[in-house]
Amino acid sequence: MRRLFIIDGSKALSTAIRRAFGRDTLIQRCQVHKARNILERLPKSMHASVRSALRQAWELDDAAKAEKLLRNLARRLNADWEGVAGSILEGLDEMLTVTRLCLPRELRRSLACTNIIENVMGTARRVCRNVKRWRSPSMAMRWTAAAMMEAKKGFRRLKAHKQLPALRAALDRQQPGTSTERPLAQIAEAA
């Protein structure tokens, strides 16, 4: 069964996922984290225009056009902000995974960032912060389970929960060995 991993953008995490689940594993980089990382390196006067360009690219239904917009943004910033341009280009294919899967817009918006798991992580940090010494792996598992039970109280249904069968269908269409670097229409034509 194919899986979609949604991560905050850590290269080490991406490498570990690919090592554990295969080179062709589908990974979506969190667009919120990516935008934050890009904007924190720019002066405030540029935030609105760059945020707008990023949002415009991520709202497109066509991954090729979105990639072109992001590459153009990087090219424009490259002269004065080379590090920012590099940040935009780094992990570009993973920023557009849910777009390449041709998911419905609302589901794509929900899966394009790590917001759906941030509540669990924050609650786990809060619940476990008082532990001074972890005595065993089973202790860590008990505390983590307790944190998840606490986080469960704040869970809400995914806004696009009725569109989850579209995600399953998109993942089923992906064959091992295929990459999300090409739109699904091209993959179907090649088959």
XYZ file of N, CA and C in Angstrom:
573
model
N 0.842 -1.170 0.000
C 0.000 0.000 0.000
C 0.896 1.246 0.000
N 0.589 2.187 -0.854
C 1.337 3.440 -0.927
C 0.934 4.340 0.230
N 1.872 5.153 0.669
C 1.629 6.082 1.764
C 2.033 7.477 1.334
N 1.429 8.449 1.963
C 1.804 9.842 1.790
C 2.284 10.336 3.141
N 3.526 10.810 3.196
C 4.087 11.362 4.422
C 4.071 12.876 4.312
N 3.600 13.532 5.345
C 3.565 14.996 5.387
C 4.542 15.410 6.478
N 5.590 16.128 6.073
C 6.655 16.465 7.021
C 6.908 17.969 7.029
N 7.629 18.422 8.036
C 7.895 19.854 8.184
C 9.016 20.349 7.280
N 9.723 19.477 6.621
C 10.763 19.915 5.689
C 12.151 19.481 6.069
N 12.310 18.776 7.142
C 13.615 18.320 7.572
C 14.212 17.349 6.556
N 15.422 17.656 6.093
C 16.090 16.770 5.134
C 16.365 15.413 5.758
N 16.743 15.410 7.036
C 17.037 14.146 7.715
C 15.784 13.277 7.811
N 14.653 13.882 8.092
C 13.400 13.138 8.183
C 13.019 12.563 6.820
N 13.171 13.355 5.785
C 12.887 12.894 4.428
C 13.783 11.712 4.062
N 15.057 11.815 4.381
C 16.012 10.736 4.102
C 15.643 9.479 4.871
N 15.285 9.627 6.142
C 14.912 8.473 6.959
C 13.654 7.794 6.421
N 12.679 8.583 5.994
C 11.443 8.015 5.438
C 11.761 7.240 4.167
N 12.562 7.818 3.292
C 12.911 7.136 2.040
C 13.729 5.873 2.304
N 14.588 5.917 3.304
C 15.392 4.748 3.644
C 14.500 3.630 4.188
N 13.512 3.986 4.995
C 12.643 2.992 5.621
C 11.546 2.482 4.692
N 10.991 3.370 3.845
C 9.822 2.992 3.055
C 10.080 2.920 1.561
N 11.287 3.242 1.139
C 11.617 3.140 -0.281
C 11.877 4.495 -0.910
N 12.682 4.456 -1.922
C 13.121 5.669 -2.604
C 11.970 6.436 -3.237
N 10.928 5.729 -3.650
C 9.810 6.352 -4.356
C 8.641 6.715 -3.446
N 8.881 6.762 -2.159
C 7.839 7.120 -1.203
C 7.380 8.556 -1.438
N 6.086 8.781 -1.346
C 5.525 10.108 -1.564
C 5.648 10.950 -0.293
N 6.289 12.105 -0.430
C 6.488 13.016 0.697
C 5.980 14.395 0.306
N 5.175 14.975 1.180
C 4.688 16.345 1.013
C 5.349 17.211 2.060
N 6.065 18.233 1.625
C 6.663 19.197 2.546
C 5.590 20.182 2.987
N 5.618 20.540 4.239
C 4.649 21.492 4.777
C 4.860 22.859 4.132
N 3.839 23.340 3.465
C 3.934 24.628 2.789
C 3.957 25.787 3.786
N 3.319 25.615 4.920
C 3.334 26.663 5.938
C 4.748 26.843 6.488
N 5.408 25.735 6.821
C 6.778 25.814 7.314
C 7.707 26.381 6.238
N 7.519 25.954 4.989
C 8.373 26.432 3.903
C 8.216 27.939 3.733
N 6.978 28.417 3.722
C 6.741 29.855 3.578
C 7.376 30.616 4.743
N 7.226 30.102 5.944
C 7.802 30.753 7.123
C 9.327 30.826 7.004
N 9.951 29.732 6.582
C 11.407 29.706 6.434
C 11.877 30.695 5.372
N 11.124 30.817 4.306
C 11.486 31.748 3.233
C 11.322 33.183 3.706
N 10.183 33.477 4.299
C 9.884 34.855 4.688
C 10.781 35.379 5.809
N 11.210 34.506 6.709
C 12.045 34.990 7.816
C 13.428 35.440 7.346
N 13.796 35.093 6.134
C 15.090 35.512 5.584
C 14.999 36.778 4.746
N 13.790 37.259 4.543
C 13.584 38.439 3.704
C 13.194 39.645 4.545
N 13.445 40.851 4.027
C 12.975 42.043 4.745
C 11.448 42.114 4.692
N 10.856 42.734 5.695
C 9.392 42.819 5.784
C 8.757 43.433 4.544
N 9.461 44.330 3.892
C 8.909 44.989 2.703
C 8.641 44.008 1.565
N 9.288 42.849 1.599
C 9.105 41.856 0.534
C 8.118 40.750 0.908
N 7.721 40.685 2.166
C 6.885 39.576 2.640
C 5.587 39.434 1.857
N 4.866 40.507 1.661
C 3.550 40.423 1.016
C 3.659 39.887 -0.408
N 4.599 40.393 -1.182
C 4.703 39.950 -2.585
C 5.175 38.509 -2.687
N 6.128 38.116 -1.840
C 6.620 36.728 -1.890
C 5.554 35.771 -1.378
N 4.871 36.143 -0.284
C 3.787 35.297 0.239
C 2.693 35.116 -0.823
N 2.384 36.194 -1.526
C 1.369 36.141 -2.579
C 1.800 35.213 -3.711
N 3.054 35.289 -4.105
C 3.560 34.423 -5.181
C 3.535 32.954 -4.758
N 3.926 32.685 -3.524
C 3.894 31.307 -3.020
C 2.460 30.783 -2.991
N 1.557 31.584 -2.459
C 0.149 31.179 -2.356
C -0.442 30.932 -3.746
N -0.112 31.816 -4.685
C -0.617 31.664 -6.050
C -0.139 30.342 -6.655
N 1.109 30.007 -6.460
C 1.645 28.749 -6.991
C 0.983 27.550 -6.328
N 0.828 27.604 -5.008
C 0.281 26.463 -4.286
C -1.214 26.286 -4.507
N -1.911 27.300 -4.966
C -3.341 27.184 -5.240
C -3.634 26.616 -6.626
N -2.633 26.567 -7.494
C -2.841 26.066 -8.854
C -3.159 24.577 -8.844
N -3.979 24.151 -9.792
C -4.297 22.736 -9.944
C -3.265 22.015 -10.801
N -2.469 22.758 -11.542
C -1.468 22.202 -12.443
C -0.092 22.303 -11.795
N 0.497 21.149 -11.466
C 1.789 21.131 -10.774
C 2.904 21.712 -11.636
N 2.850 21.498 -12.940
C 3.893 22.033 -13.827
C 3.880 23.562 -13.810
N 2.689 24.154 -13.856
C 2.585 25.616 -13.795
C 3.027 26.138 -12.428
N 2.651 25.425 -11.376
C 3.053 25.826 -10.026
C 4.578 25.792 -9.891
N 5.171 24.746 -10.407
C 6.630 24.640 -10.354
C 7.290 25.769 -11.139
N 6.720 26.091 -12.283
C 7.260 27.177 -13.093
C 7.187 28.511 -12.345
N 6.058 28.772 -11.681
C 5.925 29.998 -10.891
C 6.954 30.056 -9.762
N 7.160 28.935 -9.079
C 8.123 28.905 -7.984
C 9.554 29.080 -8.492
N 9.860 28.477 -9.633
C 11.195 28.657 -10.223
C 11.407 30.113 -10.655
N 10.368 30.736 -11.191
C 10.466 32.155 -11.575
C 10.683 33.039 -10.343
N 9.987 32.735 -9.261
C 10.177 33.481 -8.025
C 11.619 33.336 -7.547
N 12.128 32.122 -7.571
C 13.518 31.884 -7.156
C 14.492 32.639 -8.059
N 14.224 32.640 -9.339
C 15.091 33.347 -10.289
C 15.100 34.855 -10.001
N 13.921 35.420 -9.708
C 13.833 36.857 -9.397
C 14.588 37.208 -8.121
N 14.540 36.321 -7.137
C 15.188 36.589 -5.856
C 16.678 36.251 -5.845
N 17.128 35.498 -6.830
C 18.490 34.968 -6.829
C 19.569 36.047 -6.791
N 19.357 37.175 -7.449
C 20.392 38.214 -7.511
C 20.705 38.784 -6.125
N 19.681 39.140 -5.374
C 19.895 39.787 -4.078
C 19.745 38.847 -2.887
N 19.016 37.771 -3.064
C 18.703 36.862 -1.960
C 18.955 35.421 -2.388
N 20.209 35.107 -2.650
C 20.578 33.787 -3.170
C 20.165 32.647 -2.240
N 20.318 32.842 -0.940
C 19.935 31.806 0.020
C 18.442 31.527 0.001
N 17.651 32.566 -0.174
C 16.193 32.409 -0.235
C 15.815 31.665 -1.511
N 16.452 32.032 -2.608
C 16.183 31.342 -3.881
C 16.516 29.861 -3.751
N 17.637 29.562 -3.119
C 18.013 28.165 -2.895
C 17.011 27.438 -2.019
N 16.480 28.128 -1.025
C 15.482 27.535 -0.139
C 14.195 27.204 -0.897
N 13.819 28.075 -1.820
C 12.619 27.813 -2.630
C 12.820 26.579 -3.486
N 13.997 26.464 -4.092
C 14.263 25.349 -5.000
C 14.519 24.039 -4.262
N 15.029 24.135 -3.036
C 15.327 22.936 -2.269
C 14.020 22.245 -1.873
N 13.860 21.026 -2.276
C 12.652 20.274 -1.953
C 11.432 20.689 -2.759
N 11.651 21.318 -3.910
C 10.547 21.814 -4.729
C 9.578 20.703 -5.122
N 10.113 19.552 -5.510
C 9.234 18.446 -5.907
C 8.369 17.970 -4.748
N 8.895 18.021 -3.520
C 8.124 17.586 -2.350
C 7.099 18.625 -1.909
N 7.252 19.870 -2.328
C 6.271 20.902 -1.988
C 4.992 20.749 -2.803
N 5.083 20.057 -3.939
C 3.945 19.975 -4.857
C 3.386 18.562 -4.990
N 3.719 17.679 -4.064
C 3.271 16.286 -4.149
C 1.752 16.172 -4.196
N 1.046 16.853 -3.303
C -0.414 16.726 -3.281
C -1.041 17.337 -4.538
N -0.381 18.307 -5.144
C -0.873 18.867 -6.404
C -0.692 17.848 -7.514
N 0.462 17.190 -7.533
C 0.727 16.174 -8.570
C -0.207 14.969 -8.442
N -0.704 14.727 -7.241
C -1.652 13.625 -7.053
C -3.041 13.974 -7.566
N -3.234 15.213 -8.007
C -4.527 15.664 -8.552
C -5.659 15.508 -7.536
N -5.395 15.868 -6.314
C -6.407 15.780 -5.264
C -7.346 16.977 -5.347
N -8.564 16.829 -4.839
C -9.475 17.978 -4.771
C -8.843 19.106 -3.951
N -9.174 20.327 -4.303
C -8.535 21.504 -3.707
C -8.620 21.534 -2.180
N -9.793 21.250 -1.618
C -9.942 21.318 -0.162
C -9.079 20.266 0.539
N -9.035 19.056 -0.007
C -8.204 18.003 0.565
C -6.728 18.351 0.401
N -6.384 18.880 -0.744
C -4.998 19.292 -1.005
C -4.553 20.346 0.005
N -5.428 21.285 0.300
C -5.112 22.334 1.266
C -4.885 21.733 2.656
N -5.675 20.739 3.026
C -5.527 20.112 4.347
C -4.245 19.290 4.448
N -3.851 18.651 3.344
C -2.693 17.762 3.371
C -1.383 18.450 2.984
N -1.437 19.718 2.630
C -0.234 20.426 2.199
C 0.560 20.988 3.373
N 0.077 20.782 4.576
C 0.804 21.289 5.737
C 0.651 20.316 6.906
N 1.468 20.520 7.903
C 1.473 19.632 9.061
C 0.506 20.072 10.156
N -0.361 21.032 9.879
C -1.285 21.538 10.896
C -2.130 20.429 11.509
N -2.449 19.392 10.736
C -3.330 18.346 11.254
C -2.675 17.528 12.367
N -1.343 17.603 12.492
C -0.693 16.859 13.578
C -0.048 17.764 14.616
N -0.041 19.062 14.382
C 0.605 19.984 15.319
C -0.025 19.922 16.711
N -1.335 19.743 16.800
C -2.011 19.658 18.093
C -1.486 18.479 18.904
N -1.305 17.336 18.261
C -0.809 16.150 18.961
C 0.604 16.403 19.473
N 1.440 16.974 18.626
C 2.827 17.208 19.016
C 2.920 18.211 20.167
N 2.152 19.277 20.090
C 2.163 20.273 21.159
C 1.673 19.701 22.479
N 0.628 18.902 22.403
C 0.099 18.283 23.621
C 1.102 17.295 24.202
N 1.769 16.528 23.348
C 2.786 15.581 23.836
C 3.916 16.327 24.531
N 4.340 17.449 23.963
C 5.383 18.257 24.607
C 4.923 18.754 25.982
N 3.696 19.248 26.023
C 3.170 19.804 27.271
C 3.015 18.726 28.341
N 2.472 17.575 27.977
C 2.233 16.501 28.941
C 3.554 15.890 29.416
N 4.515 15.744 28.517
C 5.770 15.052 28.860
C 6.856 15.970 29.410
N 6.615 17.267 29.451
C 7.691 18.182 29.875
C 8.098 18.001 31.333
N 7.239 17.424 32.138
C 7.560 17.258 33.559
C 8.367 15.995 33.850
N 8.539 15.145 32.863
C 9.326 13.935 33.086
C 10.800 14.342 33.097
N 11.478 14.038 34.183
C 12.888 14.423 34.330
C 13.821 13.312 33.869
N 13.394 12.078 33.998
C 14.269 10.960 33.628
C 13.425 9.848 33.020
N 13.699 9.544 31.758
C 12.995 8.456 31.079
C 13.677 7.159 31.478
N 12.942 6.289 32.150
C 13.544 5.069 32.691
C 13.543 3.899 31.722
N 12.593 3.890 30.787
C 12.525 2.760 29.854
C 11.692 3.151 28.640
N 11.824 2.384 27.561
C 10.974 2.654 26.390
C 9.482 2.506 26.701
N 9.144 1.575 27.585
C 7.723 1.397 27.908
C 7.182 2.624 28.653
N 8.021 3.271 29.449
C 7.601 4.495 30.123
C 7.316 5.586 29.083
N 8.179 5.697 28.104
C 7.979 6.686 27.040
C 6.688 6.396 26.278
N 6.413 5.133 26.034
C 5.186 4.759 25.321
C 3.953 5.103 26.160
N 3.995 4.849 27.459
C 2.854 5.169 28.329
C 2.587 6.672 28.347
N 3.639 7.465 28.490
C 3.471 8.916 28.524
C 2.985 9.444 27.173
N 3.491 8.874 26.103
C 3.041 9.290 24.772
C 1.578 8.942 24.582
N 1.177 7.751 25.019
C -0.230 7.351 24.923
C -1.107 8.297 25.747
N -0.638 8.654 26.934
C -1.395 9.589 27.773
C -1.530 10.939 27.076
N -0.462 11.388 26.437
C -0.497 12.665 25.714
C -1.481 12.600 24.556
N -1.503 11.481 23.856
C -2.436 11.352 22.729
C -3.881 11.295 23.203
N -4.113 10.671 24.336
C -5.476 10.654 24.882
C -5.897 12.070 25.277
N -4.968 12.847 25.779
C -5.251 14.238 26.117
C -5.512 15.052 24.849
N -4.688 14.827 23.818
C -4.844 15.561 22.553
C -6.151 15.189 21.867
N -6.595 13.971 22.066
C -7.829 13.491 21.431
C -9.027 14.375 21.769
N -9.005 14.967 22.933
C -10.106 15.833 23.363
C -10.275 17.035 22.422
N -9.178 17.450 21.795
C -9.239 18.610 20.907
C -9.346 18.265 19.436
N -9.438 16.973 19.117
C -9.507 16.573 17.704
C -10.822 17.018 17.083
N -10.721 17.470 15.863
C -11.895 17.761 15.048
C -11.749 16.977 13.755
N -12.849 16.784 13.104
C -12.834 16.057 11.849
C -12.083 16.875 10.800
N -11.293 16.207 9.983
C -10.600 16.853 8.871
C -11.640 17.512 7.984
N -11.424 18.770 7.631
C -12.416 19.496 6.842
C -12.795 18.758 5.568
N -11.835 18.122 4.952
C -12.080 17.436 3.679
C -12.215 15.925 3.878
N -12.726 15.503 5.022
C -12.779 14.071 5.325
C -13.580 13.272 4.289
N -14.561 13.887 3.665
C -15.364 13.168 2.672
C -14.592 12.944 1.373
N -13.477 13.639 1.209
C -12.666 13.492 0.004
C -11.505 12.514 0.197
N -11.398 11.892 1.349
C -10.308 10.952 1.598
C -10.292 9.773 0.619
N -11.442 9.296 0.119
C -11.369 8.252 -0.912
C -10.599 8.707 -2.164
N -10.605 10.005 -2.452
C -9.825 10.523 -3.590
C -8.332 10.365 -3.316
N -7.923 10.533 -2.057
C -6.524 10.316 -1.704
C -6.165 8.853 -1.885
N -7.019 7.970 -1.396
C -6.759 6.529 -1.557
C -6.637 6.170 -3.034
N -7.548 6.677 -3.862
C -7.505 6.388 -5.292
C -6.226 6.931 -5.930
N -5.829 8.130 -5.544
C -4.606 8.728 -6.096
C -3.379 7.924 -5.685
N -3.343 7.476 -4.443
C -2.215 6.662 -3.985
C -2.205 5.307 -4.678
N -3.392 4.740 -4.909
C -3.474 3.452 -5.614
C -3.011 3.575 -7.065
N -3.239 4.753 -7.668
C -2.788 4.956 -9.059
C -1.274 5.021 -9.174
N -0.634 5.404 -8.088
C 0.829 5.483 -8.086
C 1.398 4.075 -8.037
N 2.272 3.773 -8.952
C 2.916 2.471 -8.973
C 4.303 2.598 -8.356
N 4.757 1.577 -7.645
C 6.128 1.636 -7.145
C 7.085 1.860 -8.316
N 8.025 2.745 -8.117
C 8.975 3.050 -9.184
C 8.606 4.302 -9.945
N 7.338 4.759 -9.806
C 6.968 6.010 -10.461
C 7.209 7.130 -9.485
N 7.433 8.280 -10.002
C 7.707 9.439 -9.168
C 6.577 10.428 -9.336
N 6.430 11.319 -8.391
C 5.421 12.362 -8.521
C 5.967 13.531 -9.320
N 7.147 13.370 -9.898
C 7.727 14.463 -10.660
C 6.993 14.689 -11.973
N 6.224 13.695 -12.427
C 5.418 13.870 -13.630
C 3.961 13.827 -13.241
N 3.107 14.632 -13.881
C 1.681 14.556 -13.576
C 1.129 13.166 -13.851
N 0.079 12.794 -13.136
C -0.509 11.469 -13.280
C -0.977 11.198 -14.708
N -1.405 12.223 -15.425
C -1.854 12.042 -16.805
C -0.705 11.516 -17.665
N 0.506 12.034 -17.446
C 1.658 11.555 -18.207
C 2.014 10.128 -17.827
N 1.853 9.789 -16.544
C 2.141 8.421 -16.108
C 1.157 7.455 -16.763
N -0.128 7.856 -16.833
C -1.134 7.003 -17.451
C -0.858 6.829 -18.947
N -0.419 7.876 -19.616
C -0.107 7.789 -21.047
C 1.065 6.860 -21.297
N 2.041 6.860 -20.377
C 3.215 6.036 -20.551
C 2.902 4.556 -20.328
N 1.847 4.256 -19.578
C 1.519 2.856 -19.251
C 0.870 2.136 -20.413
